[in-house]
Amino acid sequence: MSAHVIESKPLVVEHKEEQENYLTAGYTLKSWFLTLDHKRIAILYLLSVTTMFFVGGIFASLMRLELMTPQSDLFEPDNFNKLFTMHGIVMVFFFIIPAVPGVLGNFLLPLMIGAKDVAFPRLNLLSWYVYIVGAAFTMFTIVSGGVDTGWTFYTPYSTSSSQTHVVPVVLGLFITGFSSILTGLNFMVTIHRMRAPGLSWFRLPLMVWSIYATSIIQILGTPVIAVTLMMAALEKVLRIGIFDPNLGGDPVLFQHLFWFYSHPAVYIMIVPGMGVINEVVTCFSRRSIFGYRAIAFANVGFVVFSFVVWGHHMIVAGQSVYSALIFSILSYLVGIFSAIKVFNWTATMYKGSISFDTPMLYVFGFQGLFLIGGLTGLFLAALGFDVHVHDTYFVVAHFHYVMVGGLVMAFLAGIHFWWPKMFGKKYPESIAKFAMILVFAGFNLTFFPQFILGYLGMPRRYASYPDEFQVLNVMSTAGGSVLGLGFLLIAAYMVWSLVFGKKAGMNPWKATGLEWEHTTSPPPTENFYETPIVNEDPYNYANRDFTKDFNKEVKLGA
Amino acid sequence: MHSSEHSAHHPALAHHFQDLDQQKDATWLAMWVFLGTEIMFFGGLFLAYVIYRSSYPDAFAIASNALNVNMGLGNTFVLIISSFTMAMSVYSAQMAQTGRLVVFLILTLVLGCTFLSVKYFEYKDKFDSHLVPGRHFDFAHHHDPKTGAILEGAHGGSANTESTSHEAGHSEKARREIQIFFSLYFAMTGLHAFHMIIGAGLLIWLIVSSMKGRFSKEYNSPVELVGLYWHFVDIVWIFLFPLLYLIGRHHHG
Amino acid sequence: MSDDHSKHHIVQPTTYATILGALLLFTVLTYYVAFIDLGVLSNFVAMGIAVTKGSLVVLFFMHIFYSTRLLWVVVAGSFGWLGLMLVLTLGDYITRHWDIQHRIFF
């Protein structure tokens, strides 16, 4: 043990675990629905985003079923339009964007920085309610017949032609946007103002840097989509002409405004996932992160560059070729920051003492799949290639590799990693490994054929296709079923573990970090028994004695 | 950690903050970050404005002349003065002069309401003269407020433009372009007025709270934060006034 | 945490009054300038005055002049981002017909 880690009067865990924790602090519905505790709000988010994930999953399954045969036999083309639209809306706005910040961010941020709560607990609860109201609008739309515009709501179709419920769903997303803004604002202020003594910026776990970067994007991007959707709704209801070419408006302007948010939104999705990877990869390699500052600043790079590449979504949409050129070059530059992170994670594992627990398996999955997703992104940033595969399954496969292969893998890594901290219970390890293999294999079987389909020219968003594409589509559907089974299995054993799981102990992974070493599992309502004082860098695995029992003592103060 | 002991047990201090200083810093930062969001929120509309004004400069100049510039100018004065009284409210709160605080807050509220009333009459005038975008939009019958002459679409006020074709579809094109100006006018001033209404609500809440003596030298963040919000709304108007009311005035002046 | 702890400077009424005077003066100025034909310059003058007025409000009424570096960054960043959006979008519209028309500007 190094001398500068002062272990004054550690607290023996046994006495503490009998005491109240945040889960036992109240059992009434009121104690949950009016809670100001960030950890309970995280659980509320976990329940709601999981629900939305399975709702979106049902839409995806129905689509894959339809695409088993070349004819549009299971659904009319009109209904197929609604299916992919609702799948996109639910997954993008109600699962991926709030998943990591809402669940892991809420649960971990105050714990990781040694605070009692986020800066504005009431605002935090409000964010969740705003999210629920937005989700309710969307659910209403689903029940009352759906929307068929695609999740992008491109004008003039959405404002002039579509006969479906565009306005309520747009309102729902407008409202949900504020949930995202308020969460970002809350987290940003929390990181600035609530850090424990001694926790300087470069001692923060990289997960916190990721959340910070995400917050900035949420704060600066989301209001733009809000005002854009507002204009689209006004256009639809009042015919004000801003986006309607018949009335002198320019539909491409809608795409500019839409992608000004929706491209950075991709980084709202993936950057916090990358944060999770930092924590897991160091723990299961027993090494300090390689290139801490490089990764920290790569987050800042994402913030800036995510906002200057939106035009690559519009290469064939009628923007000027010069603009397309600039956006193409800028899009290539974004790859630098992803590369910095991926190389550094790989270097972190080099000569590490790697163990293959489930969270680490998901990290491996993330590394491989994100690599494919990211590199095909570079293909798409090239003007000539983009013109060839634009609006084909190539694009679909690309963003599913980033979103599912990247973010969902990272989210599952995080959920498995911090599950013992959240509920004090261990999930069944061997079943979890099996489920991970199901998810990984099912995912690749689903989406790899789509790269080939897209390259061969199968356009996205159609219910029917030529016969020669059937083999690959059947493969994709088969993969989808495996993937779905994997997700269901995870949900089943996670719920099972809440009741039957083994007691986890405060630090089952022997990980570093305030949330593991300074408090019990589950933590008490105010997180720590005494405000921690930080006097070392994060991921200081070199300074830990792994022969010791990490589950016995809570560090107090320092 | 800064722990000013005297403020550690203030009733307004939330449990998870160390002291009032930390709480104040946090709320202050949060308010500025929120205003950053607001900038981008209005920013979407400003972007649409910039794009369409650069696309349809002549139509925008004609349409702008249909707005009542005197009302716009008057409202600018009203809003700037209200910003000053708001600033004085913040000063009074910081000096713990409750009486003056209440007076300045009420003055601010009155000026804000004046602004909104003027806006109401402007809107009503636009409704009456069919300048609201939509099915009943009709610019042909509109009279120039200064000369009394009927403005005929793009024919008026565009002497120095290069578009010389006067085909049959031309005035229909001009009508659409002018309608876009009014769409933006209503969207931008409407969103601004909506912010003013929220601001007025906040002011009423502040007046009640300060009458109850809630604010002191140590604790006056609500006044400061509403002040920031009010000034921000003022800044939006500072840009809206020249952008909407003052385009191409020299053609008709 | 003490890295950018603000001192919350109290701005004096005389400062507020001076700024008020300047704002009113600039308002009158922008009004009269609008009636003079300056060609393209009109826009720049109008926007220049608006930016000046806005800056005065931000710096003094909103106390940014006396604030921490962090708040300067927040303010500059927010306006910078708006600029980013305007410039990159406008870039598209300005260059959209370059390949058809042999004109460089507008």
Short mmCIF file of C-alpha atoms in Angstrom, two decimals, chain A residues 97-347:
data_model
loop_
_atom_site.label_atom_id
_atom_site.label_comp_id
_atom_site.label_asym_id
_atom_site.label_seq_id
_atom_site.Cartn_x
_atom_site.Cartn_y
_atom_site.Cartn_z
CA ILE A 97 -30.85 8.94 -25.58
CA PRO A 98 -32.01 8.61 -21.95
CA ALA A 99 -30.59 5.09 -21.33
CA VAL A 100 -27.07 5.71 -20.10
CA PRO A 101 -27.46 9.25 -18.72
CA GLY A 102 -30.84 8.52 -17.17
CA VAL A 103 -29.96 5.19 -15.58
CA LEU A 104 -26.21 4.92 -15.08
CA GLY A 105 -25.58 8.66 -15.10
CA ASN A 106 -28.17 9.33 -12.45
CA PHE A 107 -27.10 6.45 -10.29
CA LEU A 108 -23.36 6.92 -10.57
CA LEU A 109 -22.59 10.58 -11.07
CA PRO A 110 -23.06 11.73 -7.45
CA LEU A 111 -21.44 8.53 -6.17
CA MET A 112 -18.44 8.93 -8.44
CA ILE A 113 -17.80 12.53 -7.43
CA GLY A 114 -18.48 11.97 -3.74
CA ALA A 115 -21.64 14.08 -3.51
CA LYS A 116 -24.81 13.46 -1.54
CA ASP A 117 -27.01 14.03 -4.57
CA VAL A 118 -27.12 15.88 -7.88
CA ALA A 119 -27.19 19.67 -7.65
CA PHE A 120 -30.96 19.94 -8.21
CA PRO A 121 -32.81 16.83 -6.99
CA ARG A 122 -36.27 18.29 -7.66
CA LEU A 123 -35.31 19.16 -11.23
CA ASN A 124 -34.01 15.63 -11.58
CA LEU A 125 -37.36 14.16 -10.64
CA LEU A 126 -39.08 16.66 -12.91
CA SER A 127 -36.92 15.42 -15.82
CA TRP A 128 -38.24 11.92 -15.30
CA TYR A 129 -41.84 13.11 -15.21
CA VAL A 130 -41.32 15.20 -18.33
CA TYR A 131 -39.90 12.11 -20.01
CA ILE A 132 -42.96 10.11 -18.95
CA VAL A 133 -45.36 12.75 -20.27
CA GLY A 134 -43.52 12.78 -23.60
CA ALA A 135 -43.61 8.98 -23.69
CA ALA A 136 -47.34 9.07 -22.95
CA PHE A 137 -47.97 11.28 -25.99
CA THR A 138 -46.01 8.84 -28.12
CA MET A 139 -47.85 5.85 -26.68
CA PHE A 140 -51.12 7.59 -27.42
CA THR A 141 -50.00 7.98 -31.02
CA ILE A 142 -49.14 4.30 -31.23
CA VAL A 143 -52.52 3.25 -29.86
CA SER A 144 -54.40 5.64 -32.09
CA GLY A 145 -52.85 4.49 -35.33
CA GLY A 146 -49.17 5.45 -35.49
CA VAL A 147 -47.06 7.77 -37.61
CA ASP A 148 -45.56 6.95 -40.97
CA THR A 149 -43.03 9.69 -41.65
CA GLY A 150 -39.89 7.93 -40.50
CA TRP A 151 -38.29 9.08 -37.24
CA THR A 152 -36.80 12.03 -39.13
CA PHE A 153 -40.17 13.73 -39.92
CA TYR A 154 -38.83 15.03 -43.22
CA THR A 155 -40.88 17.84 -44.68
CA PRO A 156 -42.83 18.35 -46.89
CA TYR A 157 -44.15 14.78 -46.49
CA SER A 158 -44.70 15.08 -42.73
CA THR A 159 -46.33 18.50 -42.93
CA SER A 160 -48.29 18.33 -46.17
CA SER A 161 -49.02 14.74 -47.17
CA SER A 162 -48.97 12.43 -44.17
CA GLN A 163 -52.44 11.64 -42.88
CA THR A 164 -51.14 10.11 -39.64
CA HIS A 165 -50.76 11.60 -36.15
CA VAL A 166 -47.71 13.75 -36.75
CA VAL A 167 -48.66 16.57 -34.40
CA PRO A 168 -49.13 14.58 -31.16
CA VAL A 169 -45.92 12.65 -31.63
CA VAL A 170 -44.01 15.81 -32.48
CA LEU A 171 -45.41 17.39 -29.32
CA GLY A 172 -44.35 14.31 -27.38
CA LEU A 173 -40.79 14.65 -28.63
CA PHE A 174 -40.82 18.40 -27.97
CA ILE A 175 -41.71 17.64 -24.35
CA THR A 176 -39.18 14.81 -24.04
CA GLY A 177 -36.51 17.17 -25.30
CA PHE A 178 -36.89 19.24 -22.16
CA SER A 179 -36.28 16.16 -20.05
CA SER A 180 -32.99 15.72 -21.85
CA ILE A 181 -32.05 19.40 -21.46
CA LEU A 182 -32.85 19.46 -17.74
CA THR A 183 -30.86 16.28 -17.12
CA GLY A 184 -27.89 17.71 -18.98
CA LEU A 185 -28.08 21.01 -17.11
CA ASN A 186 -28.34 19.24 -13.78
CA PHE A 187 -25.38 16.96 -14.44
CA MET A 188 -23.21 19.76 -15.76
CA VAL A 189 -23.74 21.91 -12.68
CA THR A 190 -23.30 18.87 -10.45
CA ILE A 191 -19.91 18.11 -11.96
CA HIS A 192 -18.82 21.74 -11.64
CA ARG A 193 -20.04 22.42 -8.16
CA MET A 194 -20.50 19.21 -6.18
CA ARG A 195 -17.16 17.40 -6.41
CA ALA A 196 -15.66 16.01 -3.21
CA PRO A 197 -12.61 17.72 -1.73
CA GLY A 198 -9.47 16.78 -3.61
CA LEU A 199 -11.36 15.56 -6.66
CA SER A 200 -9.81 17.79 -9.30
CA TRP A 201 -10.80 17.57 -12.98
CA PHE A 202 -8.01 15.17 -13.85
CA ARG A 203 -8.84 12.86 -10.97
CA LEU A 204 -12.39 12.36 -12.19
CA PRO A 205 -13.28 8.93 -13.48
CA LEU A 206 -13.55 9.15 -17.27
CA MET A 207 -17.23 8.19 -17.01
CA VAL A 208 -17.76 11.63 -15.46
CA TRP A 209 -15.94 13.32 -18.34
CA SER A 210 -18.19 11.44 -20.74
CA ILE A 211 -21.32 12.50 -18.91
CA TYR A 212 -20.05 16.08 -18.91
CA ALA A 213 -19.48 16.02 -22.66
CA THR A 214 -22.89 14.47 -23.19
CA SER A 215 -24.49 17.18 -21.08
CA ILE A 216 -22.99 19.95 -23.18
CA ILE A 217 -24.34 18.35 -26.34
CA GLN A 218 -27.77 17.94 -24.76
CA ILE A 219 -27.80 21.55 -23.62
CA LEU A 220 -26.73 23.07 -26.94
CA GLY A 221 -28.37 20.67 -29.36
CA THR A 222 -31.74 19.72 -27.93
CA PRO A 223 -33.30 23.21 -27.97
CA VAL A 224 -32.72 23.33 -31.72
CA ILE A 225 -34.72 20.16 -32.34
CA ALA A 226 -37.40 21.49 -30.00
CA VAL A 227 -37.86 24.69 -31.97
CA THR A 228 -37.64 22.77 -35.25
CA LEU A 229 -40.39 20.38 -34.23
CA MET A 230 -42.41 23.36 -33.05
CA MET A 231 -42.06 24.98 -36.48
CA ALA A 232 -43.00 21.70 -38.17
CA ALA A 233 -46.11 21.39 -36.01
CA LEU A 234 -47.07 25.01 -36.80
CA GLU A 235 -46.49 24.28 -40.47
CA LYS A 236 -48.76 21.24 -40.31
CA VAL A 237 -51.55 22.98 -38.40
CA LEU A 238 -51.43 26.56 -39.67
CA ARG A 239 -49.66 26.22 -43.06
CA ILE A 240 -47.17 28.95 -42.23
CA GLY A 241 -44.99 27.96 -45.19
CA ILE A 242 -41.56 27.83 -43.59
CA PHE A 243 -40.80 24.31 -44.81
CA ASP A 244 -43.36 23.97 -47.61
CA PRO A 245 -41.96 24.52 -51.12
CA ASN A 246 -45.49 25.27 -52.38
CA LEU A 247 -45.56 28.23 -50.03
CA GLY A 248 -42.04 29.46 -50.71
CA GLY A 249 -40.34 27.51 -47.95
CA ASP A 250 -37.33 25.24 -48.19
CA PRO A 251 -37.64 21.63 -46.96
CA VAL A 252 -33.86 21.31 -46.90
CA LEU A 253 -33.80 23.91 -44.14
CA PHE A 254 -35.79 21.46 -42.03
CA GLN A 255 -33.10 18.87 -42.61
CA HIS A 256 -30.38 21.33 -41.60
CA LEU A 257 -32.18 22.14 -38.36
CA PHE A 258 -33.12 18.54 -37.72
CA TRP A 259 -29.61 17.18 -38.20
CA PHE A 260 -28.00 20.03 -36.30
CA TYR A 261 -29.46 18.27 -33.29
CA SER A 262 -29.83 14.73 -34.52
CA HIS A 263 -26.26 14.21 -35.51
CA PRO A 264 -24.88 15.39 -32.16
CA ALA A 265 -27.63 13.22 -30.67
CA VAL A 266 -25.66 10.23 -31.96
CA TYR A 267 -22.93 11.39 -29.58
CA ILE A 268 -25.44 11.87 -26.78
CA MET A 269 -26.05 8.17 -27.31
CA ILE A 270 -22.54 6.80 -27.72
CA VAL A 271 -20.33 9.04 -25.56
CA PRO A 272 -21.75 8.00 -22.17
CA GLY A 273 -21.50 4.40 -23.36
CA MET A 274 -17.81 5.01 -23.98
CA GLY A 275 -17.62 6.30 -20.44
CA VAL A 276 -18.82 2.94 -19.16
CA ILE A 277 -16.13 1.18 -21.20
CA ASN A 278 -13.40 3.18 -19.43
CA GLU A 279 -14.54 2.00 -16.03
CA VAL A 280 -14.99 -1.64 -16.97
CA VAL A 281 -11.88 -2.08 -19.08
CA THR A 282 -9.60 -0.79 -16.33
CA CYS A 283 -11.22 -2.89 -13.62
CA PHE A 284 -10.98 -6.18 -15.50
CA SER A 285 -7.46 -5.47 -16.77
CA ARG A 286 -6.29 -4.38 -13.32
CA ARG A 287 -4.51 -1.48 -14.93
CA SER A 288 -4.73 2.27 -14.91
CA ILE A 289 -6.27 3.73 -18.06
CA PHE A 290 -3.77 4.33 -20.85
CA GLY A 291 -3.78 7.97 -21.97
CA TYR A 292 -6.17 9.49 -19.43
CA ARG A 293 -5.85 13.02 -20.74
CA ALA A 294 -6.11 11.98 -24.36
CA ILE A 295 -9.43 10.26 -23.65
CA ALA A 296 -10.67 13.15 -21.53
CA PHE A 297 -9.94 15.65 -24.29
CA ALA A 298 -11.33 13.32 -26.95
CA ASN A 299 -14.67 13.85 -25.18
CA VAL A 300 -14.26 17.59 -25.66
CA GLY A 301 -13.36 16.92 -29.28
CA PHE A 302 -16.61 15.03 -29.68
CA VAL A 303 -18.56 17.98 -28.30
CA VAL A 304 -17.15 20.35 -30.89
CA PHE A 305 -16.92 18.08 -33.91
CA SER A 306 -20.27 16.38 -33.43
CA PHE A 307 -21.84 19.76 -34.19
CA VAL A 308 -20.04 20.46 -37.46
CA VAL A 309 -20.67 17.29 -39.43
CA TRP A 310 -24.46 17.19 -39.73
CA GLY A 311 -24.41 17.84 -43.45
CA HIS A 312 -23.24 14.30 -44.19
CA HIS A 313 -26.85 13.22 -43.71
CA MET A 314 -27.86 15.51 -46.55
CA ILE A 315 -25.33 14.70 -49.23
CA VAL A 316 -28.01 13.69 -51.73
CA ALA A 317 -30.70 15.97 -50.29
CA GLY A 318 -29.95 19.01 -52.41
CA GLN A 319 -27.40 20.90 -50.35
CA SER A 320 -24.57 22.52 -52.27
CA VAL A 321 -21.76 20.26 -53.39
CA TYR A 322 -19.23 22.55 -51.71
CA SER A 323 -21.05 22.21 -48.42
CA ALA A 324 -21.13 18.45 -48.86
CA LEU A 325 -17.38 18.50 -49.43
CA ILE A 326 -16.72 20.45 -46.24
CA PHE A 327 -19.02 18.26 -44.20
CA SER A 328 -17.39 15.15 -45.63
CA ILE A 329 -13.92 16.30 -44.59
CA LEU A 330 -15.12 17.30 -41.12
CA SER A 331 -16.82 13.91 -40.75
CA TYR A 332 -13.51 12.20 -41.33
CA LEU A 333 -11.98 14.25 -38.52
CA VAL A 334 -14.52 12.95 -36.01
CA GLY A 335 -13.01 9.53 -36.55
CA ILE A 336 -9.82 10.74 -34.86
CA PHE A 337 -11.50 11.02 -31.47
CA SER A 338 -13.12 7.61 -31.70
CA ALA A 339 -9.77 6.18 -32.71
CA ILE A 340 -8.03 7.82 -29.73
CA LYS A 341 -10.45 6.11 -27.41
CA VAL A 342 -10.41 2.68 -29.04
CA PHE A 343 -6.62 2.61 -29.26
CA ASN A 344 -6.25 3.69 -25.66
CA TRP A 345 -8.64 1.01 -24.40
CA THR A 346 -6.69 -1.57 -26.33
CA ALA A 347 -3.44 -0.25 -24.90
#
